[in-house]
PDB file of C-alpha atoms in Angstrom:
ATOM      1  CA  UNK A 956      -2.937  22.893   7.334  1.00 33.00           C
ATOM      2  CA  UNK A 957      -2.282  19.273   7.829  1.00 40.00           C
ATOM      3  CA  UNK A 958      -4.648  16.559   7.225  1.00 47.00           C
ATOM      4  CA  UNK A 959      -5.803  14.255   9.974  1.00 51.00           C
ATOM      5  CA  UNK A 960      -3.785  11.131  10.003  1.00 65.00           C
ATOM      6  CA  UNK A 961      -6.690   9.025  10.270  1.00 83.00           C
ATOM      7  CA  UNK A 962      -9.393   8.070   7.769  1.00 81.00           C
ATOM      8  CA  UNK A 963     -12.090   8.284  10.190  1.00 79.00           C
ATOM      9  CA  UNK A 964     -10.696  12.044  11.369  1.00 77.00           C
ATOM     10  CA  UNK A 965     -10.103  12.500   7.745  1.00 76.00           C
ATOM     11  CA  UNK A 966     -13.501  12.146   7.042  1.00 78.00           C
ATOM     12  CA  UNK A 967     -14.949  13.827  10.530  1.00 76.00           C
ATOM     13  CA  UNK A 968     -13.479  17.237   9.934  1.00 67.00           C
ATOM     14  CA  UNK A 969     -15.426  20.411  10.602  1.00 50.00           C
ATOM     15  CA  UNK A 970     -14.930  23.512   9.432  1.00 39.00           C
ATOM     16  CA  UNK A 971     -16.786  24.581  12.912  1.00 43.00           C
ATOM     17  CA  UNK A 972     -14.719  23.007  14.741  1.00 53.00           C
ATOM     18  CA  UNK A 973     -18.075  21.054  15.731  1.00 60.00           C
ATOM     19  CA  UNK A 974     -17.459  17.795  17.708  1.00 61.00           C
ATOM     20  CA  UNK A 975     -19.452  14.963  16.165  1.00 59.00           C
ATOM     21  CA  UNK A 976     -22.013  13.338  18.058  1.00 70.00           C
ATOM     22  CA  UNK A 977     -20.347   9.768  19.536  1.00 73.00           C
ATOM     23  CA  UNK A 978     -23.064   7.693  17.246  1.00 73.00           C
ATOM     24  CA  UNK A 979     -21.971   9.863  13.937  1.00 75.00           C
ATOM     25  CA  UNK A 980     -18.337   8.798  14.930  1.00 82.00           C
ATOM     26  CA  UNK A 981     -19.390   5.291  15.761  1.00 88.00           C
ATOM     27  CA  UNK A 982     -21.247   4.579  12.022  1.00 86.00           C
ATOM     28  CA  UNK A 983     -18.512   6.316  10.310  1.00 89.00           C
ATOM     29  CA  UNK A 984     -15.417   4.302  12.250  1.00 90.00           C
ATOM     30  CA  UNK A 985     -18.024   1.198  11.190  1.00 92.00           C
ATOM     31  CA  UNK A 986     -17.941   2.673   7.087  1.00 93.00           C
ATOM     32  CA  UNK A 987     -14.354   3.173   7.403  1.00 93.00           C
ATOM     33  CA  UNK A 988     -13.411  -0.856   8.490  1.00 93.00           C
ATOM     34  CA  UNK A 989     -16.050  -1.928   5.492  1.00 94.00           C
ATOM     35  CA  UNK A 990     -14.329  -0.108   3.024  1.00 92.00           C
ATOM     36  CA  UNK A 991     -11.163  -1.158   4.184  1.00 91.00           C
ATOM     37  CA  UNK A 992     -11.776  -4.632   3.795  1.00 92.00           C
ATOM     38  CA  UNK A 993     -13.825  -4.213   0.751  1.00 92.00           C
ATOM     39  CA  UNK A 994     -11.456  -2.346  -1.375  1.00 89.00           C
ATOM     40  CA  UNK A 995      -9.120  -5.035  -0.274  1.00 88.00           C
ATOM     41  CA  UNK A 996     -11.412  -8.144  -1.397  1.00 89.00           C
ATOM     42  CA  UNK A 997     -13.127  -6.070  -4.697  1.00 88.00           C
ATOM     43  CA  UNK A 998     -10.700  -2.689  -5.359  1.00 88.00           C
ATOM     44  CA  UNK A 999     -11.615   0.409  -6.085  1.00 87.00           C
ATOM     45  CA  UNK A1000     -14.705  -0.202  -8.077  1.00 90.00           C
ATOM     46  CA  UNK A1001     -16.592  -1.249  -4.968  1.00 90.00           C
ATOM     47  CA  UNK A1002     -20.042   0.119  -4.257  1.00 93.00           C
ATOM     48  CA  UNK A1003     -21.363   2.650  -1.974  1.00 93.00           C
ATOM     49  CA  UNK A1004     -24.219  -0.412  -1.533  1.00 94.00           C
ATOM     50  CA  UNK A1005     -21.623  -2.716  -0.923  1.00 94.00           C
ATOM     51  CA  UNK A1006     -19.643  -0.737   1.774  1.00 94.00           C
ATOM     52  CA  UNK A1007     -23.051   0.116   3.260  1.00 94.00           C
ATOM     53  CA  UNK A1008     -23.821  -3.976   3.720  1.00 95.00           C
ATOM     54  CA  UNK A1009     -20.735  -4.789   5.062  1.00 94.00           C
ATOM     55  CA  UNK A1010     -21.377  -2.225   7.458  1.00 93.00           C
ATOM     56  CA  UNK A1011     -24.525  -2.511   8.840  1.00 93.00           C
ATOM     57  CA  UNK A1012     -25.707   0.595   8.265  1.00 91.00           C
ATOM     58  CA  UNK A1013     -28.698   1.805   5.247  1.00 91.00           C
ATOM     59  CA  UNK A1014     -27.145   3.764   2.169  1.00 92.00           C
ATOM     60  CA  UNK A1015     -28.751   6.766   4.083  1.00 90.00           C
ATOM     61  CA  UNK A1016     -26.911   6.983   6.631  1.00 88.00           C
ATOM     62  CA  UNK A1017     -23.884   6.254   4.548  1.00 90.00           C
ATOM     63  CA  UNK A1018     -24.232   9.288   2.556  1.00 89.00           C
ATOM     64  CA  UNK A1019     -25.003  11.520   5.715  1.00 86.00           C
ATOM     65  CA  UNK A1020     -21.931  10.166   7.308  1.00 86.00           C
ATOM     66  CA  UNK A1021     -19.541  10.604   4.464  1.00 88.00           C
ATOM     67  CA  UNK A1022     -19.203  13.142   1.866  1.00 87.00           C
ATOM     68  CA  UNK A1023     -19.584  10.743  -1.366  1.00 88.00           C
ATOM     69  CA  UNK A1024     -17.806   6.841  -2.218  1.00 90.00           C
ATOM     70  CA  UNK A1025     -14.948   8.540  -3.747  1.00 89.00           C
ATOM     71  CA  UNK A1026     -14.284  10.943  -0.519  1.00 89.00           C
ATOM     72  CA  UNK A1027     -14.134   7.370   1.712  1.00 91.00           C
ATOM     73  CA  UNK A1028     -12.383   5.302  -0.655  1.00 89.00           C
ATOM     74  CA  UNK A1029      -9.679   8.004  -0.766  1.00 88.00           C
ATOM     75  CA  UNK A1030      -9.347   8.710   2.951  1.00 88.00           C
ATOM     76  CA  UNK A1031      -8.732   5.193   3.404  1.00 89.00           C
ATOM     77  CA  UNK A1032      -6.352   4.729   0.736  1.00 88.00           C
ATOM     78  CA  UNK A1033      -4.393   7.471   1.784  1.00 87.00           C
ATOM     79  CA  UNK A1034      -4.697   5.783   5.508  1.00 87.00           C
ATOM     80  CA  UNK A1035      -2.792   2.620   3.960  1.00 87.00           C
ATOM     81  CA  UNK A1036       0.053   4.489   1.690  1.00 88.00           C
ATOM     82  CA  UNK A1037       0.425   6.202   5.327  1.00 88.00           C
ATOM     83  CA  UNK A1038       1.468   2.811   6.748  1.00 89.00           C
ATOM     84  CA  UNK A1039       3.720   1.868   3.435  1.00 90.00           C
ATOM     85  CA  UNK A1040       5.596   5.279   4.168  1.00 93.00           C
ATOM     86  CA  UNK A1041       5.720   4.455   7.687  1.00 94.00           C
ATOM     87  CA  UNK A1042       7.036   1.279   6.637  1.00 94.00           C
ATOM     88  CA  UNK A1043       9.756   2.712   4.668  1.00 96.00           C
ATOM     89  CA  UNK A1044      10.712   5.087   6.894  1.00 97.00           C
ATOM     90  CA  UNK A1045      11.247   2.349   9.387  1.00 97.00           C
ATOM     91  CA  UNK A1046      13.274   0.365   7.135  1.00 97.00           C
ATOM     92  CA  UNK A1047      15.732   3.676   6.676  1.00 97.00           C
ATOM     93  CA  UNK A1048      16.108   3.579  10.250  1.00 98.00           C
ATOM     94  CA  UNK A1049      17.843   0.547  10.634  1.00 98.00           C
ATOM     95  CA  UNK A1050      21.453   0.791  10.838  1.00 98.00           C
ATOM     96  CA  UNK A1051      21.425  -2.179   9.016  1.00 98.00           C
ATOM     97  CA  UNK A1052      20.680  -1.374   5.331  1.00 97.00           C
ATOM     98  CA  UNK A1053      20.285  -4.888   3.603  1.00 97.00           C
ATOM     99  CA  UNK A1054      17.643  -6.067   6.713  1.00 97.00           C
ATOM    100  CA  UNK A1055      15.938  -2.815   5.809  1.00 97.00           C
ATOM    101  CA  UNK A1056      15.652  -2.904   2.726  1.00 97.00           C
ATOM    102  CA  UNK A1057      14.490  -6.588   3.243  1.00 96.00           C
ATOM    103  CA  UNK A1058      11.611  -5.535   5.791  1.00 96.00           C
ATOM    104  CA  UNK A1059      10.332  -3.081   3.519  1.00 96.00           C
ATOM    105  CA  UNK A1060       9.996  -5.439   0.741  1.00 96.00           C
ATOM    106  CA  UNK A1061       8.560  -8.358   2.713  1.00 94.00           C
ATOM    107  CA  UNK A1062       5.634  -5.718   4.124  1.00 93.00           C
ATOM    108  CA  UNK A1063       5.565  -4.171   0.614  1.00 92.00           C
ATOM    109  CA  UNK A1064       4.260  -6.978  -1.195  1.00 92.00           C
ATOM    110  CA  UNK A1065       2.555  -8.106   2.242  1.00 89.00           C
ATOM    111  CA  UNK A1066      -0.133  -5.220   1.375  1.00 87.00           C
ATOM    112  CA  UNK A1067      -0.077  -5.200  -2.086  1.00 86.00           C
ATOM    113  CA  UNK A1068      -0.668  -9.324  -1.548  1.00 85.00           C
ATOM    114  CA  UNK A1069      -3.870  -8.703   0.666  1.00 83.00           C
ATOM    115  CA  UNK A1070      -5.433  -5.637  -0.958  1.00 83.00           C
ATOM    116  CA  UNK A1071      -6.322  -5.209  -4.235  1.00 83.00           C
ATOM    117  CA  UNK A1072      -7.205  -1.582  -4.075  1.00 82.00           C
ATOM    118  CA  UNK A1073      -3.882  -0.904  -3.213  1.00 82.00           C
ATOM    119  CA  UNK A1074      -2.379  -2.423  -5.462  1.00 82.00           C
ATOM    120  CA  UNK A1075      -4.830  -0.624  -7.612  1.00 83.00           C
ATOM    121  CA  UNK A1076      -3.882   2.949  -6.327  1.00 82.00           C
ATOM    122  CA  UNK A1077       0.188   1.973  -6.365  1.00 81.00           C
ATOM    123  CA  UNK A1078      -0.290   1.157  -9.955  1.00 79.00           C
ATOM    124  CA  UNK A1079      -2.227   4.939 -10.796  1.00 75.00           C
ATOM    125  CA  UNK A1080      -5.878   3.510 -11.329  1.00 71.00           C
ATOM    126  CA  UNK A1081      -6.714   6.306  -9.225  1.00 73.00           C
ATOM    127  CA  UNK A1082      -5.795   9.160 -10.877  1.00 69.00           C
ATOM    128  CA  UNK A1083      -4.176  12.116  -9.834  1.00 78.00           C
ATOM    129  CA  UNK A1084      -5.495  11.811  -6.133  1.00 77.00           C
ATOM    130  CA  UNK A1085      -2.396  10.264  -4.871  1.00 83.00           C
ATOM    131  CA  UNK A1086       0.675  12.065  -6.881  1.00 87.00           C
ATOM    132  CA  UNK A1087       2.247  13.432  -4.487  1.00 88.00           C
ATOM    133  CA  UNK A1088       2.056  10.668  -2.138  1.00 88.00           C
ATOM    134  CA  UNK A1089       3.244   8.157  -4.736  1.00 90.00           C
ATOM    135  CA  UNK A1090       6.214  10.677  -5.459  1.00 92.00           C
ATOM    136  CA  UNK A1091       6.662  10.772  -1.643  1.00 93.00           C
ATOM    137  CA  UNK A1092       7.002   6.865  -1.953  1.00 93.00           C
ATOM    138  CA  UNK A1093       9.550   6.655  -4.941  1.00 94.00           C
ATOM    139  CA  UNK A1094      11.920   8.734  -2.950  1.00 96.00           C
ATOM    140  CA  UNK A1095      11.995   6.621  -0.336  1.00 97.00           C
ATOM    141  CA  UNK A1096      12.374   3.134  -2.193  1.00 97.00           C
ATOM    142  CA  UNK A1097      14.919   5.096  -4.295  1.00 97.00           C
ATOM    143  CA  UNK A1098      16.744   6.118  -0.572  1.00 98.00           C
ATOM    144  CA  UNK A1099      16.366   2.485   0.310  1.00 98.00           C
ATOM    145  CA  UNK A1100      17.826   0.953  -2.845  1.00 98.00           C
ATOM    146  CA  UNK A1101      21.057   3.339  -3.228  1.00 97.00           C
ATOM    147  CA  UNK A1102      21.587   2.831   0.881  1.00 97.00           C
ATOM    148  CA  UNK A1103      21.940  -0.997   0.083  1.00 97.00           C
ATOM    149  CA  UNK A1104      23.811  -0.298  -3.048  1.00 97.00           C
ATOM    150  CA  UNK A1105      26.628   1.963  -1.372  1.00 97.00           C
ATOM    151  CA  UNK A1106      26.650  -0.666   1.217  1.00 96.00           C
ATOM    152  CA  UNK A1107      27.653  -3.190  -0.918  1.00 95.00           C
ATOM    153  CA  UNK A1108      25.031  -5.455  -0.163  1.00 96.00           C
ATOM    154  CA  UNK A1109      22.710  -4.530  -3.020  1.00 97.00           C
ATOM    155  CA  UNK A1110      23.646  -5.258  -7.325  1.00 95.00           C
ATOM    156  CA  UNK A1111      24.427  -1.968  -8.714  1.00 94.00           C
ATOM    157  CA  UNK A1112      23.576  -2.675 -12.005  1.00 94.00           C
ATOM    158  CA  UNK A1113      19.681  -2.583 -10.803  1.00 96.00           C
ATOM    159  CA  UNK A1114      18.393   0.485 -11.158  1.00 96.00           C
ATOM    160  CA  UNK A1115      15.726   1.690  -8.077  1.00 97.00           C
ATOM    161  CA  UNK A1116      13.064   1.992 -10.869  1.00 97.00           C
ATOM    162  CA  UNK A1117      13.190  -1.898 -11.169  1.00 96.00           C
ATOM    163  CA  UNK A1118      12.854  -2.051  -7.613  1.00 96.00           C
ATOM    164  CA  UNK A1119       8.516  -1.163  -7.713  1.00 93.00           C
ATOM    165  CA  UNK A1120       8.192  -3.696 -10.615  1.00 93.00           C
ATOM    166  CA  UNK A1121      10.266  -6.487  -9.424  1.00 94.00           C
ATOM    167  CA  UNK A1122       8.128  -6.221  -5.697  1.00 93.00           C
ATOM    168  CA  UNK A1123       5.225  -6.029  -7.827  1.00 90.00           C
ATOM    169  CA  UNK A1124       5.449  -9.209  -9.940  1.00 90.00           C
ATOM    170  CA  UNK A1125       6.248 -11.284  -6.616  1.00 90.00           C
ATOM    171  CA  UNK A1126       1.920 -11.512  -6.260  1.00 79.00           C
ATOM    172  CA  UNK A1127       0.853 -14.398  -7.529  1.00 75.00           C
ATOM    173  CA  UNK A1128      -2.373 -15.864  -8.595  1.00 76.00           C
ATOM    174  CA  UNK A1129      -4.078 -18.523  -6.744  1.00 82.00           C
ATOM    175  CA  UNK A1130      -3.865 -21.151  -9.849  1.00 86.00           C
ATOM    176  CA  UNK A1131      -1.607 -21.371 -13.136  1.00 85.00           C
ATOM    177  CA  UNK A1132      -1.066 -23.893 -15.615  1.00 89.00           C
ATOM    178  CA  UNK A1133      -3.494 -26.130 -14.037  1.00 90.00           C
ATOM    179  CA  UNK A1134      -1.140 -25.962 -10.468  1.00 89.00           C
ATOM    180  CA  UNK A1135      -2.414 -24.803  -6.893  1.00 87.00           C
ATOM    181  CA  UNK A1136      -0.371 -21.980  -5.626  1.00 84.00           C
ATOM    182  CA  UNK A1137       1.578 -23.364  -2.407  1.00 86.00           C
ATOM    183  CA  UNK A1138       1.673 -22.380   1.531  1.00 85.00           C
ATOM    184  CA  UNK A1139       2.977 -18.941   1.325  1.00 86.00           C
ATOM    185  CA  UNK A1140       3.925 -18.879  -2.011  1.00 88.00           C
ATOM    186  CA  UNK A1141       4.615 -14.776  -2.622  1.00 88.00           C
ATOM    187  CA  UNK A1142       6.941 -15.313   0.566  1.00 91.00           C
ATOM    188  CA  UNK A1143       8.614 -17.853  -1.716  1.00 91.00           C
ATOM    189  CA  UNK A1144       8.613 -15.946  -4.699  1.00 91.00           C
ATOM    190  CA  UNK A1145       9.945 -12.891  -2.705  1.00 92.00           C
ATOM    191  CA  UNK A1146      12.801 -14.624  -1.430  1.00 93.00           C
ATOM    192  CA  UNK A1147      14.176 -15.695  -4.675  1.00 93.00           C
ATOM    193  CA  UNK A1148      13.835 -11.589  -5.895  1.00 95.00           C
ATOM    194  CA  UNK A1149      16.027 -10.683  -2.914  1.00 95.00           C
ATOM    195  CA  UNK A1150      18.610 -13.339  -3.461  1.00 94.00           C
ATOM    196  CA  UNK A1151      18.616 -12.101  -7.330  1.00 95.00           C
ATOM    197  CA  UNK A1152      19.174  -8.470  -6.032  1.00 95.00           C
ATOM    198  CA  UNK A1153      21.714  -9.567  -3.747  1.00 93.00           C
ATOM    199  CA  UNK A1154      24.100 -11.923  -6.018  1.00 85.00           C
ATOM    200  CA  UNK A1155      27.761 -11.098  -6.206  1.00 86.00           C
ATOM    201  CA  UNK A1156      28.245 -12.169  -9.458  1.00 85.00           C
ATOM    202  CA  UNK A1157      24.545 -11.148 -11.842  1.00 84.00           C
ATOM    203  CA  UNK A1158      23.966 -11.699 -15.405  1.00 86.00           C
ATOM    204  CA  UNK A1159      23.626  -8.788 -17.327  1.00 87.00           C
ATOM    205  CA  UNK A1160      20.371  -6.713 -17.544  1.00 83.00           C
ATOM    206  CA  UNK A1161      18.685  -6.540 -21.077  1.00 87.00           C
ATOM    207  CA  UNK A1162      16.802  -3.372 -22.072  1.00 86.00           C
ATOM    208  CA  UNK A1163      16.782  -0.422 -20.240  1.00 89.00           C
ATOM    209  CA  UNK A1164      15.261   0.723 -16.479  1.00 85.00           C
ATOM    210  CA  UNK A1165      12.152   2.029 -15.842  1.00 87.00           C
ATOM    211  CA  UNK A1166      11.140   5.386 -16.574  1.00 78.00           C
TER     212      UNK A1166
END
């Protein structure tokens, strides 16, 4: 049987088949959008007290709502690696496989820019929880990355397993060697990665690809 797509149906099944009451929905949609945006601000370390704050609602009613802090942050982390799959899939849609692959990047690093815990969860701080779902992803950033390649339109001396790393280290810091980073400075960074990957005439790679 299929999960829920939803974090808040994720989190409201019942094995009765039970509808929950419309207030028991209510408080857990609420501990759903405060985890959200606190495992964006603080990752996946944050607090059951925290999440409860930013919420409204008593660490009670947080633990009769939800199973534990690790059942939450999981359903909602699995909520956003649903949108980066739905993402990619877009991207593979396109007849046009260079603006594809493009879109997928720019939205890529768009998340991993504004959350931390996902960032945290693509890079395997969380375990096991989301193996399959990660191996899910590779496949389609490695469908993306040969589609560009046989196109022409993509260096095919880059192996896909650069792809994840490259996307990665577009993030930036707020502050380095004593500078301010600049208006939309990952969508600066970014740019310069995708005219790299896209150069008709590269330098060669040292050391080998990712395993």
């Amino acid at each position: 049987m299929n999960s829920p797509g939803t974090a808040v149906d994720r989190l409201l099944v019942d094995a009765s088949g039970n509808r929950p009451r419309a207030d028991a929905r209510r408080n857990v949609e609420r501990l759903v959008a405060a985890a959200r945006t606190a495992v964006a601000e603080v990752g996946v370390d944050v607090s059951a007290h925290d999440i409860a704050r930013r919420a409204g609602v008593g660490v009670g009613t947080f633990y009769r709502r939800v199973p534990s802090r690790e059942a939450l942050l999981e359903a909602v982390l699995e909520e956003v690696l649903a949108e980066v799959m739905a993402l990619a899939d877009r991207a593979l849609a396109d007849p046009d496989p260079w603006r594809g692959f493009a879109a997928f990047a720019a939205a890529y690093v768009g998340l991993r820019t504004e959350s931390c815990g996902i960032g945290e969860a693509l890079g395997g701080a969380c375990g096991e929880v989301f193996e399959r779902t990660l191996a899910d992803l590779r496949g389609r950033v490695r469908a993306l990355v040969g589609r560009a390649q046989e196109a022409g339109v993509l260096r095919t001396d880059v192996a896909w397993q650069d792809v994840p790393f490259l996307l990665a280290a577009v993030a930036t810091a707020d502050r380095t060697v004593g500078l301010a980073a600049g208006e939309r400075q990952w969508e600066r960074h970014l740019q310069v990665v995708l005219d790299g990957l896209r150069t008709p005439h590269p330098s060669p790679l040292p050391g080998t690809p990712p395993a």
